PDB file of C-alpha atoms in Angstrom:
ATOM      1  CA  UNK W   1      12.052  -2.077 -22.923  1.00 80.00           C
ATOM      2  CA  UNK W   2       8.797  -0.624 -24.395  1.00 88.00           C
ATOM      3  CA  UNK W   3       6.208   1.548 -23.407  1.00 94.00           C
ATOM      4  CA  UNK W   4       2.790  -0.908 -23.047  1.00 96.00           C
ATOM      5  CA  UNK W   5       0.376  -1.179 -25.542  1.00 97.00           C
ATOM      6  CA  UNK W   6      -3.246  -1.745 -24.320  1.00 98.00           C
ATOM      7  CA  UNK W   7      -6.110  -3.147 -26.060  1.00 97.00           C
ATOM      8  CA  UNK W   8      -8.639  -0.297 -25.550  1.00 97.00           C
ATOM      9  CA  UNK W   9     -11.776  -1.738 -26.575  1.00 97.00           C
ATOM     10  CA  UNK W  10     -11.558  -4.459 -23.745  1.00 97.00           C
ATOM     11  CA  UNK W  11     -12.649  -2.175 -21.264  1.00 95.00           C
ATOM     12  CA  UNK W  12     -16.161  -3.036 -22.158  1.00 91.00           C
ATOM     13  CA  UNK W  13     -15.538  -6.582 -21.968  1.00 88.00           C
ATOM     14  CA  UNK W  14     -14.903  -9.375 -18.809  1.00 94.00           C
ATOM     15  CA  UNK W  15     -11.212  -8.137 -18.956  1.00 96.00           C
ATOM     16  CA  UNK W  16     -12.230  -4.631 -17.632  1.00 96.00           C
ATOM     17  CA  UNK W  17     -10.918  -4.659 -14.620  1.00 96.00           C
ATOM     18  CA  UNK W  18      -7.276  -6.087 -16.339  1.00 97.00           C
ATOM     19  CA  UNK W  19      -7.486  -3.497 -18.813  1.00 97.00           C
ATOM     20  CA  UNK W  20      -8.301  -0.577 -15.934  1.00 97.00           C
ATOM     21  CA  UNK W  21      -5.004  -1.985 -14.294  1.00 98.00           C
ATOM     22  CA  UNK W  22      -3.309  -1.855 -17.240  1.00 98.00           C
ATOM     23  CA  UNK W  23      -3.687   1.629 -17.940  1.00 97.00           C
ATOM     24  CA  UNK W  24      -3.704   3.014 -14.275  1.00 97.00           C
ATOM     25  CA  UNK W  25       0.045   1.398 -14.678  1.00 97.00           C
ATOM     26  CA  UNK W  26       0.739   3.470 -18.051  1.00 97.00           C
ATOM     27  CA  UNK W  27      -0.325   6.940 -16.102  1.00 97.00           C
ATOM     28  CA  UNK W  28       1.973   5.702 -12.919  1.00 96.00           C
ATOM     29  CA  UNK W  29       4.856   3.893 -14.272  1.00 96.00           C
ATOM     30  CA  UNK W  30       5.887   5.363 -17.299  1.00 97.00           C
ATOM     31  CA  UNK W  31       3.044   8.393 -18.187  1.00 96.00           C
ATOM     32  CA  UNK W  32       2.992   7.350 -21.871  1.00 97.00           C
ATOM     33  CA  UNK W  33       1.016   4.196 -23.115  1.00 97.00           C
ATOM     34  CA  UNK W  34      -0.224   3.253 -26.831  1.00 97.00           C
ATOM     35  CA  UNK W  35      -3.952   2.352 -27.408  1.00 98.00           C
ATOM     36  CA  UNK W  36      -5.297  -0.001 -29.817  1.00 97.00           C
ATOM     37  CA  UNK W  37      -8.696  -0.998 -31.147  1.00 97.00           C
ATOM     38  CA  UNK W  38      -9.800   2.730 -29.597  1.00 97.00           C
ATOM     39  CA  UNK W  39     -12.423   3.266 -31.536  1.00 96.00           C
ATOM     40  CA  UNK W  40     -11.218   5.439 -34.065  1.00 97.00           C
ATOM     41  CA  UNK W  41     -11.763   3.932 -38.130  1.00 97.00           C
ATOM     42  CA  UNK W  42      -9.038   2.630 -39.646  1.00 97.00           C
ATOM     43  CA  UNK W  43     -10.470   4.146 -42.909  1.00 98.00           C
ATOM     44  CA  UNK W  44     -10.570   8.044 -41.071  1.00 98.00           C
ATOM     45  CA  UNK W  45      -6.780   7.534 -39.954  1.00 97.00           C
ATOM     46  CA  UNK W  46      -6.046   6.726 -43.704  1.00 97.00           C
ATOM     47  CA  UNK W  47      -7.082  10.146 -44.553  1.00 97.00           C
ATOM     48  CA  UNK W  48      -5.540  11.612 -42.363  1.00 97.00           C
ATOM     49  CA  UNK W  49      -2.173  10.615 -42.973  1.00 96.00           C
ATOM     50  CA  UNK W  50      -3.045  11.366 -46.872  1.00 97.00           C
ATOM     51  CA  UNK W  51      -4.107  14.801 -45.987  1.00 97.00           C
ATOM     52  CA  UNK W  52      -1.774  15.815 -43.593  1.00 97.00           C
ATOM     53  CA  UNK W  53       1.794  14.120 -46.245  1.00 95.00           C
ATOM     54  CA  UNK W  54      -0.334  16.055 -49.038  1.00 97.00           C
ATOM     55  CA  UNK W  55      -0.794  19.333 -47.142  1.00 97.00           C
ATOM     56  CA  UNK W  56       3.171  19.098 -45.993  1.00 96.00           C
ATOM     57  CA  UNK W  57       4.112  18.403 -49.590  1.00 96.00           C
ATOM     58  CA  UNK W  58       1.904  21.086 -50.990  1.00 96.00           C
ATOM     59  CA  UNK W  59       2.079  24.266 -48.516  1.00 96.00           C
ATOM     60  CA  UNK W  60       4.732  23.985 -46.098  1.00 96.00           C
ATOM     61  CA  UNK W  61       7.503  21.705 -47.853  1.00 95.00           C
ATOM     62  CA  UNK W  62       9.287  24.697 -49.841  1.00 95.00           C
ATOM     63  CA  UNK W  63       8.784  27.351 -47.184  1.00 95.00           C
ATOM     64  CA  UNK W  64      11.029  24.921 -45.005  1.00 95.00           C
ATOM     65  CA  UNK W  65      13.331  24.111 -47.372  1.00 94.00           C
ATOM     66  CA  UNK W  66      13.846  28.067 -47.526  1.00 94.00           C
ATOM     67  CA  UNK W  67      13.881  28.816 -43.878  1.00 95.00           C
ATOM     68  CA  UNK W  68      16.043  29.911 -41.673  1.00 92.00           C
ATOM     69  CA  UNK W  69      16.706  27.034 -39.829  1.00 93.00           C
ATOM     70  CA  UNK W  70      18.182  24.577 -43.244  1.00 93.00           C
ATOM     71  CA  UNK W  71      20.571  27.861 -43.699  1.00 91.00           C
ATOM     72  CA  UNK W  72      21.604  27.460 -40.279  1.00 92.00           C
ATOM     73  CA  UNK W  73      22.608  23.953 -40.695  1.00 90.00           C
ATOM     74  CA  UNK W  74      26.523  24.029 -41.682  1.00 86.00           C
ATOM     75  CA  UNK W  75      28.478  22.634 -39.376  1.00 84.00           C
ATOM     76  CA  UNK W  76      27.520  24.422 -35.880  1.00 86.00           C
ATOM     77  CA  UNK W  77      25.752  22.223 -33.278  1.00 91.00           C
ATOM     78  CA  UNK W  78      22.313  24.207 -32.605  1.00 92.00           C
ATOM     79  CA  UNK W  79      20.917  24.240 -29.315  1.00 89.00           C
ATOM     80  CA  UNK W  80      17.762  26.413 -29.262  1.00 90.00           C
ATOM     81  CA  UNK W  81      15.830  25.124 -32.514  1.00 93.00           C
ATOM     82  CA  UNK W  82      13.827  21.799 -33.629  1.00 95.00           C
ATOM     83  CA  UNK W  83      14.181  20.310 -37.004  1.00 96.00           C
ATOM     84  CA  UNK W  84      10.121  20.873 -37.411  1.00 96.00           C
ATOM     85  CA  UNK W  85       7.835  22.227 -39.337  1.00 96.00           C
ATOM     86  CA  UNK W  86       4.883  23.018 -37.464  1.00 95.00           C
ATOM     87  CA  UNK W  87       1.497  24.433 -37.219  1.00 95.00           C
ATOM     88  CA  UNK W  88      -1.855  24.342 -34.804  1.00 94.00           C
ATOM     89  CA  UNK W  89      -5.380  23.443 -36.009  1.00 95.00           C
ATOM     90  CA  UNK W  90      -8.102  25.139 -33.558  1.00 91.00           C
ATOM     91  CA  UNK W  91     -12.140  26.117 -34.068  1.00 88.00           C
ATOM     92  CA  UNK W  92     -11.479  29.299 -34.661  1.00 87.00           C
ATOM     93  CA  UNK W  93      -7.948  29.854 -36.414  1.00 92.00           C
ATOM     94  CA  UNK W  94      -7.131  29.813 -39.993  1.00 93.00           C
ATOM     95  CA  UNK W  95      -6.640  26.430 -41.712  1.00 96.00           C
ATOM     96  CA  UNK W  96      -4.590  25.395 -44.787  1.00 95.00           C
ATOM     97  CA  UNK W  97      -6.933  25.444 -47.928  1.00 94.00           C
ATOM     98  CA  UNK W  98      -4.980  24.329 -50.533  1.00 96.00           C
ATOM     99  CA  UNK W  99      -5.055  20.653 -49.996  1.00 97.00           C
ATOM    100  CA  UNK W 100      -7.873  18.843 -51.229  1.00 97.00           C
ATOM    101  CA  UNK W 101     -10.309  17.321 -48.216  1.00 97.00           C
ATOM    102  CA  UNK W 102      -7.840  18.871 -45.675  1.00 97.00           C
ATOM    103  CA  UNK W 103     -10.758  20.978 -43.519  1.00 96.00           C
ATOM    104  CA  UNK W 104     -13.424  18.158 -43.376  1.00 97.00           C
ATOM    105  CA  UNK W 105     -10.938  15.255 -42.451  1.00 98.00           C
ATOM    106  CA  UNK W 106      -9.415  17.002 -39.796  1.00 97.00           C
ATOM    107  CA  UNK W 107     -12.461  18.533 -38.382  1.00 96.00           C
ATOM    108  CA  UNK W 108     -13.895  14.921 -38.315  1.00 97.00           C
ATOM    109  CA  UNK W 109     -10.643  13.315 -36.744  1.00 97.00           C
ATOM    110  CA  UNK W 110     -10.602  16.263 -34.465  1.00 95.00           C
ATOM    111  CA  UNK W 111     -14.280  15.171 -33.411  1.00 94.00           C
ATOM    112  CA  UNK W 112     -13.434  11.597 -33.340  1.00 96.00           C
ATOM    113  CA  UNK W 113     -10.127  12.803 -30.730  1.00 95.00           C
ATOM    114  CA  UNK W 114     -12.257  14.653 -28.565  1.00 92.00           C
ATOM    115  CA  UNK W 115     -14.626  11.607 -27.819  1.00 94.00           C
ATOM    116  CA  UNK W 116     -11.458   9.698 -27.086  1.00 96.00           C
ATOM    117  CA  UNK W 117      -9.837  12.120 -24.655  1.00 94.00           C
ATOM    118  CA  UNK W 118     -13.167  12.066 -22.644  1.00 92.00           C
ATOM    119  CA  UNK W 119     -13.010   8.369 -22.486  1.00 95.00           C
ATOM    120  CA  UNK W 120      -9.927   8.305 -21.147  1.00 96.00           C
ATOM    121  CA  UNK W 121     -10.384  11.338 -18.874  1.00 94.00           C
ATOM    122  CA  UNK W 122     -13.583   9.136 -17.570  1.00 95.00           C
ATOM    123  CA  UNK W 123     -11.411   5.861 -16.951  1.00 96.00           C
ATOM    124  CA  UNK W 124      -8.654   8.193 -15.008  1.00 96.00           C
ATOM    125  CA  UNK W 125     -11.679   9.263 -12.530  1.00 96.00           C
ATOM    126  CA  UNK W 126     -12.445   5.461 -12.271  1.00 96.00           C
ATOM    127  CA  UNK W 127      -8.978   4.791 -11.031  1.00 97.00           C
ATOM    128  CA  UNK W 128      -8.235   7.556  -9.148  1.00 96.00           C
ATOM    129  CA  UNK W 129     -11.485   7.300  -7.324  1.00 96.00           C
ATOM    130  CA  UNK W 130     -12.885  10.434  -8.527  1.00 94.00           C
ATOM    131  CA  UNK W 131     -16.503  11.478  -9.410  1.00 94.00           C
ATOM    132  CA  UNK W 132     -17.190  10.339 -13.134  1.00 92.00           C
ATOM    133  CA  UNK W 133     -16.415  13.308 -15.146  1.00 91.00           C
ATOM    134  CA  UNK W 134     -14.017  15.254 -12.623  1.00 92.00           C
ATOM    135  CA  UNK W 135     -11.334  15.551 -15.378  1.00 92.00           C
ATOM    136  CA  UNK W 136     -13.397  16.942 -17.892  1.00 89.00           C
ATOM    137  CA  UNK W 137     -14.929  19.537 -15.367  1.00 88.00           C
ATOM    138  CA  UNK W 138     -11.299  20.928 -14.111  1.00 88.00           C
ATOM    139  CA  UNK W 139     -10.745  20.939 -17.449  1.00 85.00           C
ATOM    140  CA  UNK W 140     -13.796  23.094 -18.073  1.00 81.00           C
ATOM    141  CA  UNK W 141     -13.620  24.827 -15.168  1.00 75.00           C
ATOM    142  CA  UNK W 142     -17.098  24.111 -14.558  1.00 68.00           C
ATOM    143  CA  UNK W 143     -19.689  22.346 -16.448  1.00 65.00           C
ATOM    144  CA  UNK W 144     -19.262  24.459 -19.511  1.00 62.00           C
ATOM    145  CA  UNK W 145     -17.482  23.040 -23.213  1.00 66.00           C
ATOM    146  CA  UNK W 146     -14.886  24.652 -23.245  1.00 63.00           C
ATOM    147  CA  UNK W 147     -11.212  23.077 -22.357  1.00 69.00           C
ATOM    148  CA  UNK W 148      -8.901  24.000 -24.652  1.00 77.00           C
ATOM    149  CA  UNK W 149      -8.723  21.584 -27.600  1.00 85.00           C
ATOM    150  CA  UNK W 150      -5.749  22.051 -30.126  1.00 89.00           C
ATOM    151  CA  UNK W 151      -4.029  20.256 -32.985  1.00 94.00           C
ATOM    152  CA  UNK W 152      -0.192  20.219 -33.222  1.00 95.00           C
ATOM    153  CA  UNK W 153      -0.035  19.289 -36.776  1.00 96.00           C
ATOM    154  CA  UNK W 154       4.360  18.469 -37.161  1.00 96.00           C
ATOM    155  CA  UNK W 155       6.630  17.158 -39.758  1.00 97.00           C
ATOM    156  CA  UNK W 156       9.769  16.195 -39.172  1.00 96.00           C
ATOM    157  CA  UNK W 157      11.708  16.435 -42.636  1.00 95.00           C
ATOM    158  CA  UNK W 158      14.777  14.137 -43.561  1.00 95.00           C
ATOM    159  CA  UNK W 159      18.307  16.358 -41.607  1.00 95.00           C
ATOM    160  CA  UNK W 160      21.531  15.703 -43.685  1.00 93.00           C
ATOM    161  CA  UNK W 161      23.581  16.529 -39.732  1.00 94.00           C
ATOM    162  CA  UNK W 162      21.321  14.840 -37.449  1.00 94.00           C
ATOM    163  CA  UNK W 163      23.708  15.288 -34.927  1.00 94.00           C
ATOM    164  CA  UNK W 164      23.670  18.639 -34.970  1.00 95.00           C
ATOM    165  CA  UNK W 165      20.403  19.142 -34.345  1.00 95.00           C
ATOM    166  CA  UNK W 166      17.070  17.918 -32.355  1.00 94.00           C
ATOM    167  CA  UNK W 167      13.678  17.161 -34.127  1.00 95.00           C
ATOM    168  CA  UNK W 168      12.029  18.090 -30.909  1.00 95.00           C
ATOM    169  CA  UNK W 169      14.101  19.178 -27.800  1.00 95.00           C
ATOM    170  CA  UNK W 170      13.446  17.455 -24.427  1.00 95.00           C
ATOM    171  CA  UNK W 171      10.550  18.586 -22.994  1.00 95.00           C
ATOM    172  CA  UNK W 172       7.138  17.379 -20.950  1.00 95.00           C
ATOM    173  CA  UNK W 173       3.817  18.709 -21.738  1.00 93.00           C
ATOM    174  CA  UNK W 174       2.127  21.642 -20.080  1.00 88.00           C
ATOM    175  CA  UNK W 175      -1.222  20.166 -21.373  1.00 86.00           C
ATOM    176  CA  UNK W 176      -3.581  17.742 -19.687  1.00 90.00           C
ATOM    177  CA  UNK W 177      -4.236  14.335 -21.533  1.00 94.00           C
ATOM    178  CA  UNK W 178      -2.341  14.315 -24.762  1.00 95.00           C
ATOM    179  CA  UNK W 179      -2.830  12.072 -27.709  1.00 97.00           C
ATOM    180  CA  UNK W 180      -0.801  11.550 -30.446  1.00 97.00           C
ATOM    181  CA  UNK W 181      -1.376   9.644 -33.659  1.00 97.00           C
ATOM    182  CA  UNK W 182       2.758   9.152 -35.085  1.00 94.00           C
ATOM    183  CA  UNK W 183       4.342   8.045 -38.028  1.00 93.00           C
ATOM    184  CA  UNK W 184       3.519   4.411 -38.095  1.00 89.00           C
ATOM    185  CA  UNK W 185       6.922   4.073 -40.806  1.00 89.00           C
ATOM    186  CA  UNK W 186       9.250   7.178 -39.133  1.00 91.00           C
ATOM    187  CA  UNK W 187      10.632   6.466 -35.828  1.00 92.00           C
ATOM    188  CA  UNK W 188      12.312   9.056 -33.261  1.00 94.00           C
ATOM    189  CA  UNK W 189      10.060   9.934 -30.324  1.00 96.00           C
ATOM    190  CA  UNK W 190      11.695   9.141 -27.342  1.00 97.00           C
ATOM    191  CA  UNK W 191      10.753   9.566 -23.614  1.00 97.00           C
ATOM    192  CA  UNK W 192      13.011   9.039 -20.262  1.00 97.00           C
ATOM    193  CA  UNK W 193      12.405   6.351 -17.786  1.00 96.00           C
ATOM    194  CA  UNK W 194      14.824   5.171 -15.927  1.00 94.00           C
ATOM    195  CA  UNK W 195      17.616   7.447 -17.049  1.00 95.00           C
ATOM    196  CA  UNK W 196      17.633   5.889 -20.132  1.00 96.00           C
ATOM    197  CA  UNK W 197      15.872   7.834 -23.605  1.00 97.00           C
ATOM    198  CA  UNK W 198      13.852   4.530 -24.302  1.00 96.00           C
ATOM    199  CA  UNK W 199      11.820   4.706 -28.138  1.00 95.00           C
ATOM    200  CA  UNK W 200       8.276   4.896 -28.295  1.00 96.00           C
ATOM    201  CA  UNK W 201       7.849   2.273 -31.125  1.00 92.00           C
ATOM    202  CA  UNK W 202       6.055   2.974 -34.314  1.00 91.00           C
ATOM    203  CA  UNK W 203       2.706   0.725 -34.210  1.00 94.00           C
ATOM    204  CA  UNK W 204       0.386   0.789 -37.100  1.00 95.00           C
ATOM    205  CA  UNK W 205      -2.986   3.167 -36.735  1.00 96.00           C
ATOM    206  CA  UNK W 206      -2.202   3.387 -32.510  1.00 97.00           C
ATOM    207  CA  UNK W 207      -2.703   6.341 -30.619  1.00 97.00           C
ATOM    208  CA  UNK W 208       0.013   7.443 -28.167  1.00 97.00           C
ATOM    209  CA  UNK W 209      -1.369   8.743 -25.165  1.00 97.00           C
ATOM    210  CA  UNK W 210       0.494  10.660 -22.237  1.00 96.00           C
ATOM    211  CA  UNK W 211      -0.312  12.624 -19.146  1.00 96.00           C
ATOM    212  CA  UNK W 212       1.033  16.300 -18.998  1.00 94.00           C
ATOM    213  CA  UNK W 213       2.161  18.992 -16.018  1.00 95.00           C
ATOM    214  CA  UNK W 214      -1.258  19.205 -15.639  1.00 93.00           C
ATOM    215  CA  UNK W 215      -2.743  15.455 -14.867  1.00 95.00           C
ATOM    216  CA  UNK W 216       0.190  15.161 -12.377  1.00 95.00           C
ATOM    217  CA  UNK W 217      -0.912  18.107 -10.861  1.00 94.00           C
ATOM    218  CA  UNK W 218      -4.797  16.937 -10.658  1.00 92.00           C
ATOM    219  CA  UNK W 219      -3.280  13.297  -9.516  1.00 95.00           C
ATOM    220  CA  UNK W 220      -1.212  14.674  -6.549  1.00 94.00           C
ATOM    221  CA  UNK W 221       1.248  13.811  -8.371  1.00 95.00           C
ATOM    222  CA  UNK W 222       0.568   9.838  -9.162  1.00 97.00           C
ATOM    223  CA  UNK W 223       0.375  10.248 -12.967  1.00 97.00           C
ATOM    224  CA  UNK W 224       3.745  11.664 -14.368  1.00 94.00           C
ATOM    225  CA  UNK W 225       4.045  14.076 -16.832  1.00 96.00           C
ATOM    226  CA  UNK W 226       7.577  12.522 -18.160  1.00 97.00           C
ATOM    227  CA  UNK W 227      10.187  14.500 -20.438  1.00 97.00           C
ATOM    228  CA  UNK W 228      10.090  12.847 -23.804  1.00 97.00           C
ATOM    229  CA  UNK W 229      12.004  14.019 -27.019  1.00 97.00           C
ATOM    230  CA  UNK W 230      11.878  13.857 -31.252  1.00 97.00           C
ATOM    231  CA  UNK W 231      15.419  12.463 -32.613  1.00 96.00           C
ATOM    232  CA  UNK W 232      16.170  13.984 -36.409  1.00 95.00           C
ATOM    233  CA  UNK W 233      17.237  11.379 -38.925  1.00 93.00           C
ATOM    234  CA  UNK W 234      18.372  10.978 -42.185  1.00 93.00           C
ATOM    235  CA  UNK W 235      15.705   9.200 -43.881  1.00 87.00           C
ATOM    236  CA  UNK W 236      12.044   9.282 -44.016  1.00 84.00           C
ATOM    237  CA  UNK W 237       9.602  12.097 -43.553  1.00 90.00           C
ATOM    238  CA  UNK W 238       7.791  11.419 -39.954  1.00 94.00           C
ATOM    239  CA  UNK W 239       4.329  12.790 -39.853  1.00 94.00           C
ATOM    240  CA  UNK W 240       3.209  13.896 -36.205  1.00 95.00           C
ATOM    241  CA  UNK W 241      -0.081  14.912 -35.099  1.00 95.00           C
ATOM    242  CA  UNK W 242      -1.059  16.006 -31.329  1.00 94.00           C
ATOM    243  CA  UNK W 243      -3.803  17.111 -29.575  1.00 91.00           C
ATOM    244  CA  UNK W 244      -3.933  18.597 -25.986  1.00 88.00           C
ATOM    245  CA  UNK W 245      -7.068  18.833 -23.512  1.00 81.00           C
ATOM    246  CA  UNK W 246      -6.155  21.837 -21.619  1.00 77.00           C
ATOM    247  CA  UNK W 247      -7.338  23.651 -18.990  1.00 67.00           C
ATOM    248  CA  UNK W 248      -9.700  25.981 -20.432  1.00 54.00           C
ATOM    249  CA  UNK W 249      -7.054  28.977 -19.438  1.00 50.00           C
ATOM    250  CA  UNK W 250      -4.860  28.890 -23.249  1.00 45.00           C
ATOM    251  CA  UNK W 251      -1.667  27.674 -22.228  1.00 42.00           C
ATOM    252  CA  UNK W 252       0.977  30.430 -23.074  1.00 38.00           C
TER     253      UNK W 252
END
């Protein structure tokens, strides 16, 4: 079993109204779906991967490697942690500077993202039956700019006890529409459908999309908001990056 992957760029083709079926049935069935051919260059998503390994490798990699968490890892199961080293990109926080090209990729992915989260937000009127741009304006609250648009930028180093201890716990997303570009090499997302933690496959230059607490709340509850999880492992060094349309209330 695996979540679908939809061919984005046929919506403005004569397989529309498949492709609108096809991703009405991601939101309702299984609230996670991978896009491709959605419009974003594969020559931007390069750099971004290059940036965001380099700025791991260059300001965060040691600090982990000192923390608190890697001395907590002998031998004791741990319950309230994740094996990940994190931080948030937003318009007006501080940004890592030591990584060559860092600022101006990001801030031109992060443009690039926001285009495709109003897409999508538009296509989830369409199927719902709402007024175009509905989404966008709860998001808003009003006609106003301003939903709240962050960057989870996550890396998920190599554990030597796996089993001791989650990447990322179980969780679903407070957020609104979510979209993640993942390690295309480094599996371990999971989500639950089913009963069953099914993976969400690594698929070259895709972007994960899934609806959060607050879609299924704006749906009536058609869309789910599912609980989905990051496995550690042994190998590899899986790169993460996530973005949340929010409500333009900061989520807590």
């Amino acid at each position: 079993m695996a979540i679908p992957v939809i061919d984005f760029s046929k919506l403005d083709g004569e397989e529309r109204a498949q492709t609108l079926a096809q991703l009405a049935n991601g939101c309702e069935e299984w609230g996670f779906f991978q896009l491709v051919n959605h419009g974003i260059s594969d020559e931007l998503l390069e750099r971004v991967k290059k940036v965001s390994s380099e700025c791991f490798k260059l300001e965060r990699e040691e600090e982990f490697k000192k923390s608190a968490l890697v001395k907590s890892l002998n031998g004791q199961k741990l319950e309230n942690v994740d094996w990940e080293d994190v931080f948030t990109l937003l318009d007006d926080n501080e940004w890592p500077s030591k990584t060559p090209g860092f600022k101006e990729t990001m801030t031109e992915y992060r443009t690039e993202l926001k285009k495709l989260a109003e897409r999508i937000m538009e296509v989830m009127d369409e199927n719902l039956g709402l007024p175009k741009g509905y989404i966008k304006r709860a998001f808003n609250g009003g006609e106003e700019d301003n939903a709240f648009f962050g960057t989870k930028v996550s890396h998920y180093p190599p554990c030597p006890q796996p089993e001791l201890v989650t990447g990322l716990r179980a969780h679903t997303d407070a957020g609104g529409v979510i979209l993640l570009f993942q390690d295309d090499q480094v599996g371990g997302l999971q989500i639950l459908k089913d009963g069953q933690w099914i993976d969400v496959q690594p698929l070259h230059n895709s972007i994960v999309i899934n609806t959060g607490d607050q879609i299924e709340v704006l749906s009536n509850g058609l869309y789910k908001s599912v609980w989905h999880r990051v496995l550690a492992t042994t190998t590899g060094n899986r790169r993460s990056l996530l973005h949340s349309t929010t409500h333009h209330s900061r989520p807590p």
